[in-house]
């Protein structure tokens, strides 16, 4: 048999064609409908969620529930060939952190409900787990709904392994000029440990994004409950103050990571 | 203890307040995003899916996948207090049938993915089972999507107990004047059997609906695969001809049933 | 066309062969692995969960999580043709109640995770909803597990629509002579309301069972948390005292219902 | 603020305590109930599923459905604190392959239904995706079942994104002396790609296992259907011959990986 070339599939499963891989290569395109609550957390607690060399700032954070539509590698046909691969639910906690005197956004927790975004996220350092996630959705013909208005309420939750780890509710008040996140560029830890042998990856990367667009941004009141579970230390997220609730749509691309430090 | 009055809860679970019942009383409001395929089935087969006194006509049918938003008993707060109770996925087969020389719509099969619509459907005679159901969804910020256009494709499927019972794909061509269903008023069998003892319910009812509204109706090509399973006789739905694919949004209320016959 | 006979399918969907019906007729056979907690509830609260003509007794109750294996109509081939139709998870609350001076068992709440047991339960009056339900399972080769022993712990939970409605944990102490339930024969309300028209079924039935067998019954400590949700009034189940935790296996048949009263 | 040490969590999410990480470090303990079918695949097709430097042999393979019980890092309390984290369903395809003139076992495809085994698998190179997986289970009190016997049938399936990718059925004939797998030590590709920047991991590792034990091994007839899907190239697994069906229980530990080659 003549020598065969290495299969250069981006992710597992590795096949000659690459058609079976769970995550196709970038660009990764996202369009997001999101509700969230801007909060300030107790600094004495969140310090244990912020791995060095990242450092805390003032405790500012944002917790969201989102429905995300996504396309990888310009495979637009997935929208009708495999619709579940083009949408997922996501919940996450964002913290304002500092690295070398600059402000960044860091996600200590993130949950999704599909495998493609789970693995894709890990490649950029997002610490994704699976959860059951739900949020309000409005259909235009349901009672003549005409889009968000003052006083409209939305809610959502995330459940992992029997625990309601996040529950939120927002009440819209007014359109607002800017989205509540990001606080600065996103930094995450790519972490693929050696298991006895094997390359040990532990590196701080900055996510490279582009093509940000936002729809209307609504701001109002927010209510937020976070519950600890045996494998999710949400007890470290003690809420000192709730600033506001938000509802907005946005889209962007994620293209890769820029390595800031190896640990 | 003084005599207590009978609890008059509409459905189980029965409690004094009625707050635990799975299905609150009508009105039941629906707003629906639907893809479907208009087909003609083999008359020799579908005869076994059409219980007397209903009779077949020309084999015309419609198979759809839908995302449905719903409110029962005007409990609009469920949209944010319990969002999963206000939306569900549904797949179904509609047949044009005859009863006493008039044309009706009859659903021999229907699947949903939540319990509230399952039980609510049974109260009107819809033969609902659970399935995993998915269809294409488009977000307005995903590649500047601006609503349906000529050439846009959508797809969907239903899986029950490991079998892909329905798979469809449509390609939009043009706006159309009227929705593909209903063929006539909806008739279904309310069926709650005696189990040794107990009232034996087997009655033909006509569903009472109101407040129909439709958004744009798109028509185009349709592709449809139906697969038999051990507990779903889709082998009785032999497709002779596919007429068209459809995409449309509509809304209506269901208020009850008018009994046509007791069997 | 010659006259066709009425299709005599037991449940929906109605077809000529009956092969598509969701629930085949009895006998319904059950084999159950169960953990549960025997408790006494506050009488002032549970009164609102006990529909007349049933009356409360001393507040004794039992809350369980169970894995149930089941066959309907002797279709044993379903065990390998459609394994998910032969097993399901169930959680429930049992109360000791009185009717005409005799003691009965009444289930004000019951949750399962499949459609067949949901509808089958409703035919006998069990007020089933869907929930996500989990409990401990032990494999004999996992650390040389040799069956239940003193000190072994088991746990479980039920989640409905984002709320952890039940969480329990038991610690085994000793084998015991008798199962914690039933308190007496089971009574439930068959309830299929008229919707404007249609037969209105509201009748108290006693479940007819047979062929009870039990495996070893273990008794020990129990811990139990019940949480209210917007559609599950567990706030009416205020725990005054926890008596014991139980683990046991049993099997029986359910054959039908004997009507005690029409309401 | 004094300098904080790097958090040395094994996997994401990274926290000071490590209590939130999705996969704790080894040892990883497994106890498995498995049905499977030994087959021979068409060599001309599976060549595209076997990445160099692995090479095909005679096309021998094994396809299984399994229920797996697992403990990581000796956290036995997870069995009752979080039961869903201690069990999962798995389906996989094993191929007999050659590397440097020795025989190995290689899994080109593997599916599970939980996140912990998904990520844990990736750390060793198992190409896991999520799927819905089911198999027959027998309860000892269900019709006096006394363990496997001649003539007993079992079945199972795996569904991913609406496609029934695997369906199998086995009929037991006789006890057998040895399990159908492994063919030799397990080799897999650890693959964590660079995304623009970041360490690019692509290395062939041999899984280090220990403490193998098996229960009774049953052998008999096997039936197997494999279906292609848009993201799972099962069309490359053309079955030339079915040799036998198997049912058995076994347990072992996985401790890490030994790197054989960097690609």
Short mmCIF file of N, CA and C in Angstrom, two decimals, chain C residues 29-33 67 69-71 76 78-84 86-87 89 133-144 153-157 167-169 213-216 249-251, chain D residues 29-33 67 69-71 76 78-84 86-87 89 133-144 153-157 167-169 213-216 249-251:
data_model
loop_
_atom_site.label_atom_id
_atom_site.label_comp_id
_atom_site.label_asym_id
_atom_site.label_seq_id
_atom_site.Cartn_x
_atom_site.Cartn_y
_atom_site.Cartn_z
N UNK C 29 -48.32 -4.46 33.27
CA UNK C 29 -47.41 -5.09 34.22
C UNK C 29 -46.30 -4.12 34.59
N UNK C 30 -45.98 -4.06 35.87
CA UNK C 30 -44.98 -3.13 36.38
C UNK C 30 -43.96 -3.85 37.25
N UNK C 31 -42.67 -3.53 37.06
CA UNK C 31 -41.63 -3.95 38.00
C UNK C 31 -40.84 -2.70 38.35
N UNK C 32 -40.69 -2.44 39.64
CA UNK C 32 -40.31 -1.10 40.12
C UNK C 32 -39.12 -1.15 41.07
N UNK C 33 -38.16 -0.27 40.84
CA UNK C 33 -37.08 -0.03 41.79
C UNK C 33 -37.33 1.36 42.36
N UNK C 67 -37.71 3.91 39.22
CA UNK C 67 -37.50 3.48 37.84
C UNK C 67 -38.43 2.31 37.61
N UNK C 69 -40.24 -0.55 35.04
CA UNK C 69 -40.23 -1.36 33.83
C UNK C 69 -41.66 -1.83 33.61
N UNK C 70 -42.11 -1.82 32.37
CA UNK C 70 -43.53 -2.07 32.15
C UNK C 70 -43.80 -2.72 30.80
N UNK C 71 -44.82 -3.55 30.79
CA UNK C 71 -45.32 -4.18 29.57
C UNK C 71 -46.83 -4.04 29.55
N UNK C 76 -44.39 -8.40 24.94
CA UNK C 76 -43.04 -8.56 25.48
C UNK C 76 -41.97 -8.20 24.47
N UNK C 78 -41.71 -5.60 22.90
CA UNK C 78 -41.32 -4.20 23.01
C UNK C 78 -40.03 -4.03 23.79
N UNK C 79 -39.69 -5.00 24.63
CA UNK C 79 -38.44 -4.91 25.41
C UNK C 79 -37.22 -4.76 24.51
N UNK C 80 -37.26 -5.32 23.31
CA UNK C 80 -36.11 -5.17 22.41
C UNK C 80 -36.45 -4.40 21.14
N UNK C 81 -37.74 -4.34 20.79
CA UNK C 81 -38.11 -3.60 19.58
C UNK C 81 -38.15 -2.09 19.85
N UNK C 82 -38.50 -1.72 21.04
CA UNK C 82 -38.66 -0.29 21.37
C UNK C 82 -38.39 -0.11 22.86
N UNK C 83 -37.11 -0.28 23.27
CA UNK C 83 -36.82 -0.35 24.70
C UNK C 83 -37.32 0.85 25.50
N UNK C 84 -37.34 2.03 24.94
CA UNK C 84 -37.78 3.20 25.71
C UNK C 84 -39.25 3.13 26.09
N UNK C 86 -40.60 0.56 27.33
CA UNK C 86 -40.75 -0.43 28.41
C UNK C 86 -40.11 0.03 29.71
N UNK C 87 -39.69 1.28 29.78
CA UNK C 87 -39.12 1.78 31.04
C UNK C 87 -39.37 3.27 31.15
N UNK C 89 -39.14 6.78 34.25
CA UNK C 89 -38.91 7.27 35.59
C UNK C 89 -40.21 7.87 36.11
N UNK C 133 -36.54 13.17 35.81
CA UNK C 133 -36.46 12.43 37.07
C UNK C 133 -35.21 11.56 37.05
N UNK C 134 -34.47 11.55 38.13
CA UNK C 134 -33.25 10.74 38.20
C UNK C 134 -33.09 10.12 39.58
N UNK C 135 -32.49 8.95 39.62
CA UNK C 135 -32.14 8.35 40.91
C UNK C 135 -30.86 7.53 40.76
N UNK C 136 -30.25 7.22 41.89
CA UNK C 136 -29.02 6.42 41.93
C UNK C 136 -29.26 5.05 41.32
N UNK C 137 -28.27 4.59 40.56
CA UNK C 137 -28.27 3.21 40.09
C UNK C 137 -26.88 2.63 40.33
N UNK C 138 -26.85 1.36 40.71
CA UNK C 138 -25.58 0.71 41.00
C UNK C 138 -25.37 -0.47 40.05
N UNK C 139 -24.18 -0.57 39.48
CA UNK C 139 -23.84 -1.70 38.62
C UNK C 139 -22.97 -2.66 39.42
N UNK C 140 -23.25 -3.95 39.27
CA UNK C 140 -22.62 -4.95 40.13
C UNK C 140 -21.09 -4.98 39.99
N UNK C 141 -20.56 -4.53 38.86
CA UNK C 141 -19.12 -4.55 38.68
C UNK C 141 -18.47 -3.22 39.06
N UNK C 142 -19.28 -2.26 39.50
CA UNK C 142 -18.70 -0.98 39.90
C UNK C 142 -18.24 -1.12 41.35
N UNK C 143 -16.96 -1.31 41.51
CA UNK C 143 -16.37 -1.46 42.84
C UNK C 143 -16.96 -2.66 43.59
N UNK C 144 -17.20 -3.72 42.86
CA UNK C 144 -17.67 -4.95 43.51
C UNK C 144 -18.95 -4.76 44.33
N UNK C 153 -25.99 4.79 50.55
CA UNK C 153 -26.82 5.97 50.31
C UNK C 153 -27.35 5.96 48.88
N UNK C 154 -28.56 6.46 48.72
CA UNK C 154 -29.12 6.63 47.38
C UNK C 154 -29.81 7.99 47.35
N UNK C 155 -29.88 8.57 46.16
CA UNK C 155 -30.51 9.87 46.04
C UNK C 155 -31.28 10.00 44.75
N UNK C 156 -32.08 11.05 44.68
CA UNK C 156 -32.85 11.28 43.46
C UNK C 156 -33.50 12.64 43.48
N UNK C 157 -34.04 13.02 42.31
CA UNK C 157 -34.71 14.32 42.20
C UNK C 157 -35.69 14.32 41.04
N UNK C 167 -36.22 16.64 45.89
CA UNK C 167 -34.84 16.16 46.07
C UNK C 167 -34.85 15.27 47.31
N UNK C 168 -34.35 14.07 47.19
CA UNK C 168 -34.33 13.19 48.36
C UNK C 168 -33.02 12.42 48.45
N UNK C 169 -32.73 11.97 49.67
CA UNK C 169 -31.58 11.12 49.90
C UNK C 169 -31.95 10.16 51.03
N UNK C 213 -45.71 -8.67 44.25
CA UNK C 213 -44.53 -9.36 44.76
C UNK C 213 -43.53 -8.30 45.22
N UNK C 214 -42.80 -8.57 46.26
CA UNK C 214 -41.78 -7.63 46.68
C UNK C 214 -40.44 -8.35 46.81
N UNK C 215 -39.38 -7.63 46.49
CA UNK C 215 -38.04 -8.10 46.82
C UNK C 215 -37.71 -7.64 48.23
N UNK C 216 -36.44 -7.63 48.58
CA UNK C 216 -36.04 -7.13 49.90
C UNK C 216 -36.47 -5.68 50.08
N UNK C 249 -37.77 -3.09 45.85
CA UNK C 249 -38.22 -3.48 44.51
C UNK C 249 -39.54 -4.23 44.65
N UNK C 250 -40.46 -3.96 43.75
CA UNK C 250 -41.72 -4.70 43.77
C UNK C 250 -42.32 -4.75 42.38
N UNK C 251 -43.31 -5.61 42.23
CA UNK C 251 -43.98 -5.72 40.94
C UNK C 251 -45.46 -6.03 41.18
N UNK D 29 -13.20 5.20 36.55
CA UNK D 29 -13.66 3.84 36.73
C UNK D 29 -14.94 3.62 35.92
N UNK D 30 -15.03 2.48 35.25
CA UNK D 30 -16.17 2.18 34.39
C UNK D 30 -16.73 0.79 34.69
N UNK D 31 -18.05 0.68 34.77
CA UNK D 31 -18.72 -0.63 34.80
C UNK D 31 -19.78 -0.58 33.72
N UNK D 32 -19.79 -1.57 32.85
CA UNK D 32 -20.49 -1.45 31.56
C UNK D 32 -21.39 -2.64 31.29
N UNK D 33 -22.63 -2.34 30.88
CA UNK D 33 -23.54 -3.36 30.35
C UNK D 33 -23.65 -3.10 28.85
N UNK D 67 -24.70 0.80 28.41
CA UNK D 67 -25.01 1.66 29.56
C UNK D 67 -23.79 1.60 30.48
N UNK D 69 -21.66 2.93 33.87
CA UNK D 69 -21.63 3.55 35.19
C UNK D 69 -20.19 3.98 35.44
N UNK D 70 -20.00 5.15 36.02
CA UNK D 70 -18.63 5.67 36.09
C UNK D 70 -18.42 6.56 37.30
N UNK D 71 -17.20 6.51 37.80
CA UNK D 71 -16.77 7.37 38.90
C UNK D 71 -15.41 7.95 38.51
N UNK D 76 -17.06 8.86 45.04
CA UNK D 76 -18.17 7.91 45.11
C UNK D 76 -19.47 8.56 45.56
N UNK D 78 -20.85 10.97 44.37
CA UNK D 78 -21.64 11.41 43.22
C UNK D 78 -22.75 10.42 42.90
N UNK D 79 -22.60 9.17 43.30
CA UNK D 79 -23.64 8.17 43.04
C UNK D 79 -24.99 8.58 43.63
N UNK D 80 -24.98 9.30 44.74
CA UNK D 80 -26.27 9.73 45.32
C UNK D 80 -26.44 11.25 45.31
N UNK D 81 -25.31 11.99 45.22
CA UNK D 81 -25.45 13.45 45.20
C UNK D 81 -25.84 13.96 43.82
N UNK D 82 -25.42 13.27 42.78
CA UNK D 82 -25.68 13.72 41.42
C UNK D 82 -25.73 12.50 40.50
N UNK D 83 -26.77 11.66 40.65
CA UNK D 83 -26.76 10.37 39.97
C UNK D 83 -26.55 10.43 38.46
N UNK D 84 -27.02 11.48 37.80
CA UNK D 84 -26.87 11.54 36.34
C UNK D 84 -25.42 11.67 35.91
N UNK D 86 -23.09 9.88 37.09
CA UNK D 86 -22.43 8.59 37.30
C UNK D 86 -22.93 7.52 36.32
N UNK D 87 -23.72 7.93 35.34
CA UNK D 87 -24.19 6.95 34.36
C UNK D 87 -24.44 7.65 33.03
N UNK D 89 -25.21 6.71 28.52
CA UNK D 89 -25.34 5.77 27.42
C UNK D 89 -24.24 6.05 26.41
N UNK D 133 -29.42 7.58 22.90
CA UNK D 133 -29.05 6.18 22.83
C UNK D 133 -29.91 5.38 23.78
N UNK D 134 -30.39 4.23 23.33
CA UNK D 134 -31.25 3.41 24.19
C UNK D 134 -30.94 1.94 23.98
N UNK D 135 -31.13 1.14 25.03
CA UNK D 135 -31.01 -0.31 24.88
C UNK D 135 -31.96 -1.00 25.86
N UNK D 136 -32.21 -2.28 25.60
CA UNK D 136 -33.07 -3.09 26.46
C UNK D 136 -32.51 -3.15 27.87
N UNK D 137 -33.41 -3.09 28.85
CA UNK D 137 -33.05 -3.35 30.24
C UNK D 137 -34.10 -4.27 30.83
N UNK D 138 -33.65 -5.20 31.67
CA UNK D 138 -34.56 -6.17 32.27
C UNK D 138 -34.54 -6.01 33.79
N UNK D 139 -35.70 -5.98 34.41
CA UNK D 139 -35.82 -5.92 35.87
C UNK D 139 -36.16 -7.31 36.37
N UNK D 140 -35.51 -7.70 37.46
CA UNK D 140 -35.63 -9.09 37.93
C UNK D 140 -37.05 -9.49 38.31
N UNK D 141 -37.88 -8.51 38.65
CA UNK D 141 -39.26 -8.86 39.03
C UNK D 141 -40.22 -8.77 37.85
N UNK D 142 -39.71 -8.42 36.67
CA UNK D 142 -40.59 -8.33 35.50
C UNK D 142 -40.71 -9.73 34.90
N UNK D 143 -41.81 -10.37 35.20
CA UNK D 143 -42.06 -11.72 34.72
C UNK D 143 -40.98 -12.71 35.19
N UNK D 144 -40.55 -12.55 36.44
CA UNK D 144 -39.59 -13.50 37.00
C UNK D 144 -38.33 -13.67 36.16
N UNK D 153 -33.79 -11.90 23.64
CA UNK D 153 -33.44 -10.88 22.65
C UNK D 153 -33.21 -9.54 23.34
N UNK D 154 -32.30 -8.78 22.82
CA UNK D 154 -32.07 -7.41 23.29
C UNK D 154 -31.88 -6.52 22.06
N UNK D 155 -32.22 -5.24 22.23
CA UNK D 155 -32.09 -4.32 21.12
C UNK D 155 -31.65 -2.95 21.58
N UNK D 156 -31.26 -2.13 20.61
CA UNK D 156 -30.86 -0.78 20.95
C UNK D 156 -30.68 0.07 19.71
N UNK D 157 -30.53 1.38 19.93
CA UNK D 157 -30.35 2.29 18.81
C UNK D 157 -29.65 3.56 19.26
N UNK D 167 -29.03 0.88 14.62
CA UNK D 167 -30.12 0.05 15.16
C UNK D 167 -29.58 -1.37 15.22
N UNK D 168 -29.69 -2.03 16.36
CA UNK D 168 -29.20 -3.41 16.45
C UNK D 168 -30.15 -4.27 17.27
N UNK D 169 -30.05 -5.56 17.02
CA UNK D 169 -30.80 -6.54 17.80
C UNK D 169 -29.94 -7.78 17.91
N UNK D 213 -12.24 -6.65 34.52
CA UNK D 213 -13.02 -7.78 35.01
C UNK D 213 -14.20 -7.97 34.06
N UNK D 214 -14.61 -9.19 33.86
CA UNK D 214 -15.80 -9.42 33.04
C UNK D 214 -16.78 -10.30 33.80
N UNK D 215 -18.06 -10.06 33.59
CA UNK D 215 -19.09 -10.98 34.04
C UNK D 215 -19.28 -12.03 32.96
N UNK D 216 -20.40 -12.73 32.99
CA UNK D 216 -20.70 -13.71 31.94
C UNK D 216 -20.73 -13.04 30.57
N UNK D 249 -21.15 -7.91 30.53
CA UNK D 249 -20.84 -6.86 31.49
C UNK D 249 -19.35 -6.90 31.77
N UNK D 250 -18.76 -5.73 31.89
CA UNK D 250 -17.35 -5.68 32.25
C UNK D 250 -17.03 -4.37 32.93
N UNK D 251 -15.85 -4.33 33.53
CA UNK D 251 -15.42 -3.11 34.20
C UNK D 251 -13.91 -2.97 34.05
#
